[in-house]
XYZ file of C-alpha atoms in Angstrom:
609
model
C -2.683 -8.454 -25.185
C -2.936 -4.850 -23.716
C -0.226 -2.518 -22.888
C 0.042 -1.678 -19.140
C -0.647 2.114 -18.539
C 2.360 2.657 -16.093
C 1.535 6.238 -15.464
C -1.079 5.811 -12.869
C 0.573 5.883 -9.409
C -2.319 4.735 -7.409
C -3.720 1.260 -6.470
C -4.974 1.433 -10.046
C -1.307 1.000 -11.289
C -1.686 -2.479 -9.836
C -5.237 -2.820 -11.648
C -3.801 -1.887 -15.088
C -0.849 -4.121 -14.555
C -3.451 -7.035 -14.031
C -5.184 -6.104 -17.084
C -2.004 -6.235 -19.054
C -0.945 -9.718 -17.553
C -4.246 -11.663 -17.767
C -7.942 -11.605 -17.821
C -9.081 -12.037 -14.243
C -12.500 -13.567 -14.751
C -14.734 -12.019 -12.222
C -17.283 -14.326 -10.543
C -15.798 -17.761 -11.671
C -15.710 -19.127 -8.230
C -17.009 -22.587 -7.933
C -18.894 -22.177 -4.579
C -22.619 -21.824 -5.562
C -24.315 -20.800 -2.416
C -25.708 -17.043 -2.923
C -23.626 -14.595 -0.877
C -20.718 -17.275 -0.460
C -19.079 -16.968 -3.820
C -17.504 -13.543 -3.526
C -15.686 -11.044 -1.400
C -17.597 -7.997 -2.706
C -20.196 -7.530 -5.514
C -19.924 -4.468 -7.445
C -23.013 -4.025 -9.326
C -23.530 -7.516 -11.127
C -19.621 -8.331 -11.106
C -18.262 -10.328 -8.361
C -14.652 -10.339 -6.913
C -13.935 -13.572 -5.269
C -11.164 -15.284 -3.527
C -10.671 -17.167 -6.873
C -10.093 -13.940 -8.633
C -7.885 -12.536 -5.939
C -5.629 -15.885 -5.804
C -5.446 -15.828 -9.714
C -4.440 -12.334 -9.733
C -1.714 -12.822 -7.188
C -0.471 -15.752 -9.033
C -0.521 -13.869 -12.382
C 1.607 -10.972 -10.913
C 4.076 -13.416 -9.486
C 4.374 -15.088 -12.799
C 4.908 -11.753 -14.573
C 7.688 -10.663 -12.259
C 5.551 -8.915 -9.624
C 4.452 -10.409 -6.423
C 5.519 -7.715 -3.917
C 2.013 -6.267 -3.722
C -0.003 -7.199 -0.641
C -3.409 -9.098 -0.993
C -5.197 -6.028 0.227
C -3.456 -3.683 -2.526
C -4.442 -6.345 -5.300
C -7.944 -6.728 -3.959
C -8.316 -2.919 -4.001
C -7.111 -3.018 -7.644
C -9.630 -5.755 -8.719
C -12.320 -3.677 -7.009
C -11.347 -0.509 -9.058
C -11.304 -2.779 -12.196
C -14.974 -3.917 -11.318
C -16.057 -0.335 -10.754
C -14.595 0.641 -14.065
C -16.172 -2.229 -15.768
C -19.524 -1.229 -14.256
C -19.139 2.403 -15.350
C -18.166 1.571 -18.750
C -21.190 -0.438 -19.166
C -23.403 2.399 -17.839
C -21.889 4.976 -20.080
C -22.427 2.942 -23.057
C -18.884 1.863 -24.241
C -19.409 -0.805 -26.608
C -17.072 -3.017 -28.893
C -18.520 -4.904 -31.852
C -18.423 -8.773 -31.954
C -16.329 -8.434 -35.102
C -13.737 -6.269 -33.495
C -13.520 -8.743 -30.640
C -13.109 -11.925 -32.981
C -10.475 -9.903 -34.940
C -8.453 -9.135 -31.999
C -8.525 -12.949 -30.805
C -7.210 -13.840 -34.417
C -4.596 -11.419 -34.252
C -3.310 -12.299 -30.951
C 0.096 -13.993 -31.584
C -0.398 -16.308 -28.295
C -2.974 -18.256 -30.590
C -0.606 -18.466 -33.624
C 1.019 -21.568 -34.672
C 4.641 -22.017 -35.998
C 3.474 -20.460 -39.417
C 2.127 -17.334 -37.888
C -1.427 -18.331 -38.347
C -4.450 -18.286 -35.940
C -4.533 -21.719 -34.500
C -8.068 -22.757 -33.182
C -6.424 -25.750 -31.099
C -4.214 -23.241 -29.376
C -7.253 -20.930 -28.754
C -9.222 -23.952 -27.413
C -6.251 -24.876 -25.209
C -6.130 -21.510 -23.628
C -10.020 -21.613 -22.850
C -9.495 -25.235 -21.595
C -6.639 -24.150 -19.044
C -8.854 -21.180 -17.975
C -12.029 -23.169 -17.666
C -13.880 -20.781 -19.933
C -16.262 -21.066 -22.913
C -15.642 -19.241 -25.923
C -18.452 -16.862 -25.040
C -17.063 -16.249 -21.627
C -13.779 -15.435 -23.015
C -15.347 -12.970 -25.324
C -17.384 -11.460 -22.668
C -14.238 -10.818 -20.734
C -12.491 -9.449 -23.671
C -15.267 -6.973 -24.220
C -15.128 -5.957 -20.601
C -11.411 -5.285 -20.877
C -11.744 -3.199 -23.931
C -14.538 -1.086 -22.465
C -12.219 -0.409 -19.462
C -9.478 0.501 -21.719
C -11.736 2.953 -23.700
C -12.912 4.599 -20.410
C -9.249 4.784 -19.255
C -8.224 6.405 -22.600
C -11.078 8.988 -21.994
C -10.119 10.009 -18.461
C -6.325 9.825 -19.133
C -6.492 12.343 -22.195
C -4.952 14.973 -20.032
C -4.507 18.730 -21.142
C -2.580 20.279 -24.190
C 0.778 21.865 -23.270
C 2.413 24.190 -25.838
C 6.218 23.985 -26.252
C 6.444 27.631 -24.841
C 4.602 26.508 -21.785
C 6.754 23.527 -21.442
C 9.822 25.803 -21.444
C 8.393 28.085 -18.928
C 7.934 25.316 -16.641
C 11.438 23.987 -17.059
C 12.857 27.332 -16.547
C 10.905 27.703 -13.290
C 11.715 24.274 -11.970
C 15.483 24.336 -12.849
C 16.280 28.011 -12.122
C 19.081 28.782 -9.712
C 19.270 31.771 -7.555
C 22.056 33.740 -5.989
C 20.893 34.753 -2.569
C 21.693 35.832 0.993
C 19.231 35.899 3.769
C 18.484 37.401 7.206
C 16.400 35.645 9.742
C 14.570 37.629 12.352
C 14.276 35.169 15.383
C 11.420 35.753 17.683
C 13.625 34.383 20.588
C 15.934 37.301 20.067
C 13.144 39.814 20.987
C 11.781 37.977 23.973
C 13.699 40.114 26.475
C 11.994 43.224 25.074
C 8.414 42.066 26.184
C 6.944 43.129 29.279
C 5.064 40.495 30.872
C 3.162 42.134 33.809
C 0.233 40.454 35.548
C -2.244 42.978 33.938
C -0.955 42.116 30.325
C -0.895 38.309 31.088
C -4.527 38.525 32.523
C -5.732 40.424 29.505
C -4.159 37.761 27.051
C -5.578 34.980 29.340
C -9.033 36.323 29.070
C -8.826 36.500 25.315
C -7.607 32.925 24.877
C -9.284 31.020 27.652
C -9.988 28.290 25.056
C -6.315 27.604 24.943
C -6.276 26.839 28.674
C -8.979 24.002 28.826
C -7.844 20.856 30.419
C -9.592 17.834 28.415
C -11.165 14.927 30.344
C -8.218 12.698 31.379
C -7.678 9.532 33.276
C -4.997 7.525 35.051
C -5.718 4.037 34.427
C -4.334 0.367 35.044
C -4.535 -2.773 33.084
C -3.860 -6.305 32.571
C -2.738 -7.800 29.120
C -3.302 -11.247 27.684
C -1.225 -12.108 24.800
C -1.231 -15.053 22.619
C 2.666 -14.747 22.056
C 3.185 -15.128 25.727
C 1.051 -18.289 25.658
C 2.872 -19.666 22.716
C 6.276 -19.457 24.506
C 4.812 -21.419 27.355
C 3.663 -24.243 25.092
C 5.614 -27.472 24.725
C 5.749 -29.767 21.735
C 6.700 -33.335 22.240
C 9.187 -35.001 20.045
C 6.577 -37.588 18.715
C 4.193 -34.558 18.063
C 7.094 -32.837 16.080
C 8.003 -35.964 14.365
C 4.423 -36.756 13.091
C 4.003 -33.036 11.818
C 7.454 -33.300 10.083
C 6.111 -36.634 8.425
C 3.231 -34.692 6.682
C 5.630 -31.827 5.399
C 6.774 -32.099 1.921
C 9.508 -29.494 1.385
C 8.926 -26.907 -1.290
C 10.955 -27.216 -4.421
C 12.418 -24.598 -6.642
C 11.104 -25.981 -9.993
C 11.919 -24.894 -13.586
C 10.272 -26.252 -16.870
C 10.414 -25.785 -20.612
C 7.003 -26.044 -22.086
C 5.763 -27.012 -25.421
C 2.121 -26.086 -25.775
C -0.354 -28.251 -27.641
C -4.174 -28.666 -27.012
C -5.202 -32.093 -25.816
C -7.607 -32.282 -28.601
C -5.242 -31.133 -31.250
C -4.920 -33.226 -34.449
C -2.230 -36.030 -34.325
C 0.131 -34.241 -36.795
C 0.034 -31.166 -34.591
C 0.740 -33.130 -31.392
C 3.600 -35.074 -33.119
C 5.317 -32.008 -34.243
C 5.212 -30.550 -30.757
C 6.485 -33.681 -29.228
C 9.240 -34.050 -31.908
C 10.444 -30.421 -31.103
C 10.227 -31.190 -27.208
C 12.328 -34.479 -27.697
C 14.886 -32.557 -29.689
C 15.181 -30.072 -26.964
C 15.205 -32.587 -24.290
C 18.276 -34.164 -25.823
C 20.052 -30.978 -25.888
C 19.193 -30.507 -22.114
C 20.393 -34.266 -21.289
C 23.634 -33.693 -23.127
C 24.253 -30.335 -21.279
C 22.079 -29.581 -18.336
C 23.783 -26.431 -17.611
C 22.202 -24.986 -20.758
C 18.402 -25.561 -19.223
C 17.978 -21.805 -18.531
C 19.144 -20.716 -21.796
C 17.151 -23.373 -23.804
C 14.056 -22.555 -21.672
C 14.483 -18.938 -22.939
C 14.921 -19.918 -26.484
C 12.066 -22.577 -26.718
C 9.602 -22.573 -23.687
C 6.209 -21.192 -24.596
C 5.342 -20.294 -21.108
C 6.178 -16.586 -21.504
C 5.939 -15.821 -17.801
C 8.740 -18.237 -16.767
C 10.685 -18.329 -20.134
C 12.362 -14.990 -19.397
C 13.450 -16.352 -15.970
C 15.138 -19.417 -17.477
C 11.962 -21.610 -16.771
C 12.018 -20.807 -13.066
C 8.616 -21.117 -11.465
C 9.996 -20.283 -8.047
C 9.586 -22.376 -4.884
C 6.129 -24.364 -5.190
C 4.536 -26.546 -2.502
C 3.084 -29.949 -3.244
C -0.592 -29.035 -2.465
C -2.613 -29.985 -5.577
C -2.201 -26.512 -7.060
C -0.276 -27.905 -10.108
C -1.321 -30.096 -12.914
C -1.145 -33.640 -11.417
C 1.266 -35.197 -13.861
C 3.449 -32.225 -13.560
C 3.517 -32.116 -9.758
C 3.758 -35.885 -9.510
C 7.044 -35.760 -11.695
C 8.435 -32.507 -10.148
C 8.353 -33.859 -6.549
C 9.926 -37.273 -7.500
C 13.038 -35.780 -9.004
C 16.274 -35.391 -7.185
C 17.823 -32.054 -7.213
C 19.410 -31.274 -10.475
C 17.716 -34.266 -12.110
C 16.213 -33.565 -15.595
C 12.853 -35.352 -16.263
C 11.880 -37.079 -19.559
C 8.910 -35.391 -21.417
C 5.988 -34.980 -19.042
C 2.641 -34.861 -20.897
C -0.163 -32.734 -19.220
C -3.204 -31.032 -20.655
C -1.043 -27.942 -21.208
C 1.344 -29.840 -23.541
C 5.015 -31.254 -23.075
C 7.177 -30.423 -20.291
C 10.989 -30.790 -19.353
C 11.174 -30.409 -15.657
C 14.086 -29.960 -13.494
C 14.408 -29.278 -9.722
C 16.748 -26.430 -8.934
C 16.789 -26.635 -4.992
C 14.777 -28.446 -2.338
C 13.993 -26.820 0.957
C 16.083 -28.113 3.863
C 13.730 -30.184 6.131
C 16.065 -29.412 9.192
C 15.124 -25.763 8.474
C 11.566 -26.646 8.442
C 11.791 -28.210 11.914
C 11.884 -24.800 13.645
C 9.095 -23.388 11.719
C 6.852 -26.623 12.146
C 7.434 -26.522 15.920
C 6.626 -22.763 16.189
C 3.335 -23.476 14.135
C 2.422 -26.244 16.552
C 3.070 -23.969 19.585
C 0.992 -21.396 17.915
C -1.935 -23.589 17.196
C -1.860 -24.701 20.878
C -1.491 -21.147 22.057
C -4.643 -20.162 19.848
C -6.621 -22.676 21.634
C -5.334 -21.583 24.985
C -5.758 -18.010 24.188
C -9.464 -18.486 23.431
C -9.933 -20.248 26.762
C -7.835 -17.663 28.674
C -10.022 -14.753 27.007
C -13.077 -16.466 28.258
C -11.562 -16.904 31.860
C -10.192 -13.144 31.784
C -13.781 -12.067 30.740
C -15.371 -13.886 33.627
C -12.716 -12.725 36.193
C -13.252 -9.162 35.128
C -16.899 -9.415 35.627
C -16.839 -11.394 38.832
C -14.313 -8.795 40.393
C -15.615 -5.417 38.837
C -13.672 -3.195 41.370
C -10.307 -4.749 41.060
C -7.834 -5.873 38.599
C -5.423 -7.347 41.260
C -7.884 -10.488 41.715
C -8.173 -10.844 38.106
C -4.320 -10.792 37.544
C -3.775 -13.416 40.362
C -6.416 -15.769 38.763
C -4.787 -15.653 35.354
C -1.025 -15.183 36.535
C -0.899 -11.659 34.777
C 0.750 -8.385 35.974
C -1.113 -5.304 36.707
C 0.489 -2.379 34.638
C -0.220 1.179 35.830
C 1.132 3.919 33.670
C 1.907 7.235 35.430
C 0.896 9.849 33.027
C -2.601 11.218 32.350
C -4.242 9.979 29.358
C -6.748 12.086 27.168
C -8.567 10.946 24.026
C -6.267 13.136 21.897
C -2.915 11.818 23.234
C -4.208 8.320 23.189
C -4.962 8.555 19.381
C -1.576 10.282 19.071
C 0.204 7.391 20.724
C -1.389 5.020 18.387
C -4.143 3.466 20.641
C -6.857 1.569 18.948
C -10.079 3.593 18.777
C -11.771 0.590 20.527
C -9.377 0.760 23.525
C -9.799 4.536 23.831
C -13.615 4.236 24.039
C -13.395 1.449 26.460
C -11.199 3.385 28.811
C -13.556 6.467 28.495
C -16.619 4.568 28.749
C -19.285 5.259 31.488
C -18.539 1.938 33.003
C -14.889 2.578 33.526
C -14.856 6.382 33.919
C -18.051 6.900 36.143
C -18.482 3.539 37.770
C -14.818 2.630 38.167
C -15.602 -0.874 36.909
C -13.326 -3.229 34.928
C -13.930 -3.167 31.157
C -14.611 -6.206 29.096
C -11.578 -7.714 27.401
C -10.605 -5.311 24.519
C -8.596 -6.342 21.383
C -5.378 -4.133 21.131
C -4.087 -6.035 18.326
C -4.221 -9.352 16.735
C -3.473 -11.907 19.672
C -3.457 -9.165 22.502
C -6.345 -8.201 24.628
C -6.550 -5.773 27.639
C -8.727 -5.306 30.555
C -8.651 -1.643 31.757
C -9.826 -0.022 34.874
C -9.862 3.728 35.867
C -7.659 4.793 39.178
C -8.269 8.514 38.848
C -10.453 10.680 36.704
C -10.015 14.359 35.808
C -13.033 16.088 34.326
C -12.689 18.545 31.625
C -12.097 22.015 33.142
C -10.787 25.515 32.197
C -7.792 26.325 34.280
C -7.966 29.474 36.474
C -5.613 32.363 35.550
C -3.429 31.341 38.498
C -3.234 27.757 37.544
C -2.314 28.457 33.826
C -0.140 31.512 34.604
C 3.116 29.952 33.576
C 1.651 28.750 30.392
C 0.037 32.151 29.652
C 3.343 33.736 30.220
C 5.198 31.595 27.840
C 2.377 31.984 25.187
C 2.224 35.628 25.503
C 6.083 36.385 25.421
C 6.106 34.217 22.238
C 3.244 35.952 20.589
C 4.606 39.694 21.453
C 8.186 38.575 20.304
C 6.686 37.185 17.087
C 5.037 40.605 16.446
C 8.283 42.578 17.453
C 10.346 40.350 14.946
C 7.824 40.964 12.121
C 7.902 44.781 12.909
C 11.789 44.615 12.598
C 11.730 42.418 9.451
C 9.183 44.745 7.601
C 11.479 47.858 8.708
C 14.452 45.947 7.319
C 12.662 45.374 4.153
C 11.612 48.848 3.754
C 15.063 50.065 4.546
C 16.802 47.869 1.786
C 14.243 48.830 -0.691
C 15.269 52.283 -0.302
C 18.843 51.382 -0.571
C 19.779 51.591 3.300
C 21.759 48.319 3.896
C 24.091 49.453 6.729
C 24.173 47.394 9.899
C 22.056 44.491 8.608
C 23.407 40.863 9.402
C 23.272 39.108 6.252
C 24.299 35.342 5.800
C 26.963 34.437 3.233
C 26.083 34.468 -0.174
C 24.836 30.983 -1.557
C 23.384 29.279 -4.482
C 19.796 27.994 -4.040
C 18.077 25.625 -6.802
C 14.386 25.605 -7.410
C 14.225 22.023 -5.894
C 15.928 23.141 -2.760
C 13.697 26.160 -2.287
C 10.381 24.085 -2.714
C 11.831 21.397 -0.109
C 12.837 24.028 2.448
C 9.646 26.188 2.393
C 6.142 25.998 2.316
C 4.164 26.695 -1.064
C 3.321 30.279 0.014
C 6.678 31.290 0.857
C 8.122 29.691 -2.512
C 5.418 31.685 -4.419
C 6.658 34.904 -2.841
C 10.321 34.059 -3.804
C 9.491 33.353 -7.278
C 8.100 36.878 -7.681
C 11.496 38.431 -6.548
C 13.296 39.313 -9.978
C 16.539 41.212 -9.705
C 17.530 43.613 -12.496
C 21.077 43.908 -13.958
C 22.241 46.437 -11.399
C 19.887 45.935 -8.452
C 18.937 43.007 -6.307
C 15.442 42.132 -5.441
C 14.172 41.648 -1.995
C 11.334 39.673 -0.447
C 10.302 38.936 2.929
C 9.047 35.174 3.485
C 6.213 34.732 5.637
C 4.448 31.230 6.694
C 7.848 30.299 8.271
C 8.783 29.772 11.871
C 10.411 33.241 11.869
C 10.528 36.013 9.249
C 13.137 35.571 6.622
C 14.311 38.613 4.532
C 15.819 37.275 1.137
C 18.162 39.316 -1.202
C 18.010 37.799 -4.739
C 21.210 38.828 -6.277
C 20.831 36.812 -9.605
C 18.616 34.209 -11.347
C 20.076 31.817 -13.646
C 17.780 29.895 -15.978
C 18.868 26.811 -18.161
C 20.942 27.575 -21.082
C 19.787 25.066 -23.601
C 16.416 22.985 -23.237
C 16.244 20.126 -25.519
C 13.308 18.715 -27.365
C 13.441 15.661 -25.063
C 13.122 17.808 -21.791
C 10.214 19.616 -23.442
C 8.459 16.224 -24.401
C 9.149 14.802 -21.049
C 7.596 17.677 -19.199
C 4.637 17.705 -21.437
C 4.163 13.867 -20.659
C 4.493 14.540 -17.121
C 1.802 17.160 -16.993
C -0.600 14.887 -19.017
C 0.154 11.993 -16.736
C -0.737 14.135 -13.413
C -3.937 15.139 -15.057
C -4.686 11.495 -16.026
C -4.221 10.484 -12.398
C -6.525 13.399 -11.215
C -9.329 12.404 -13.656
C -9.055 8.567 -12.985
C -9.258 9.265 -9.194
C -12.263 11.631 -9.557
C -14.112 8.845 -11.833
C -13.330 6.137 -9.293
C -14.576 8.385 -6.353
C -17.908 8.903 -8.422
C -18.340 5.234 -9.422
C -17.724 4.134 -5.771
C -20.569 6.278 -4.512
C -22.877 5.548 -7.349
C -22.539 1.918 -7.989
C -24.025 -0.558 -5.432
C -21.579 -2.833 -3.695
C -22.650 -5.906 -1.754
C -20.239 -7.657 0.884
C -20.087 -11.440 0.449
C -18.895 -14.145 3.048
C -15.488 -14.572 1.488
C -12.471 -12.712 2.970
C -9.502 -10.909 1.487
C -7.327 -13.022 3.811
C -8.548 -16.562 4.591
C -7.498 -15.999 8.109
C -9.814 -12.988 8.552
C -12.423 -13.624 10.908
């Protein structure tokens, strides 16, 4: 019904894709207890597990599905923020506009191209919505679209401005360079003790040793426990008996409302029987016939393929019962459901032998989860009972005491990717000052550590003698940089006066604008752009903000010969899109801070604790 706005390259891209695919229907979860029927409530709009699952399904049916649950949840959250914001800002759509939109929607048109109340009722029935609820959703989607249209308006760019941008972005420069590496000047620096002491006194803050600790730890991991679990043949057999292999199912759907007039139902059934005869006569044409006749738009383009589906009650009962009774490659007779008439086939059936390893691993994991919780309690108890030693703790739980040799600071702990909770535990008063064992700390899912400090180094400023080697390195580098910059500036002055003798230039080369942008920071690129040679004389620029000063001789600048109208339109569209993204992100940030959000009991991931 709506056109996806592909230009937004943020989580809102998924949001807008969802708007294009389907109405999500916030707050339709069937759990009634207050606070338990949503993940989050944005203003008065609830985003529930039901909404999230529906959105994931709709993305998969529309050819998507690679997005994570978290990314799709963020998209739904943004959609709710926009809907609330649009309502607060007074965006409105008349009842007549909404009704006309429904009447004009080809999804609800019959074979004569006219609006069919029965098709509309069927759609409402499939989504468990009343007509008023559907219209409310439609109104919400329209107001969000209007709001997006407002923030995505972008800026006006003239053709002349677009040409200038293309010239700047596609220009090619003929250059040669000379680099003044500080290392080449290091030998000229006199690093006597007086100079080093003066440098040390001016930069003492650089020679502060942060608080650090050498620690030891024991690690308890669920994966280690899983590998130790055993599953008997009887347990595995019983578990496999409960497994119904998923099936890759395809269908051809002929939609008709269950309360449609008899003549409408008869016409749909007659068409379905006609196609069924063709399928039975030539099963190889199933995909082609699905593309031609199926009213399930999401799967029709894929030859009716619905993908691998489990037998879990998630399908219409009559459909599921028939699909899981067919042999691979077998074509069903007509199957009637509330959605209409289906022709079903099974493309593939998962191999139960392949499921055996997965089921066994799941059984081990379940046993390990139980064992892990018990082991965590025992680990906590032993760490508390033996606060001054990890050796006793390790013996009791058959674990190994690990002891990294390096000093750990808070900064290098963060740089190494340590969880904040672990760093806080290591640097807590109990561990640092009392030298006690920590409580078990979750390092990642299914892995906990107990840590203990072996040696602590308090924060201190190194004396000059202690830091002398570091001071010398820093001082020589700083002075060498100064000498390199001085030499580079002298060379720039000389070439600008026409003195070019004795300079060690690189080979002449061509550099595109893209190469320049990728090889230097924005400040240096801005300097390069300003160097414009004349017909008879090159231009010179000294690039700063680089590891070493670089003198560039720009011999020529070549701009594109011909710029087509398509290129001009493309660059104007790109600029407008960029402005639209900026505006949308700013609006979402404002709404996020302005609109009240309440956390519910439901979770993004059902396994989340």
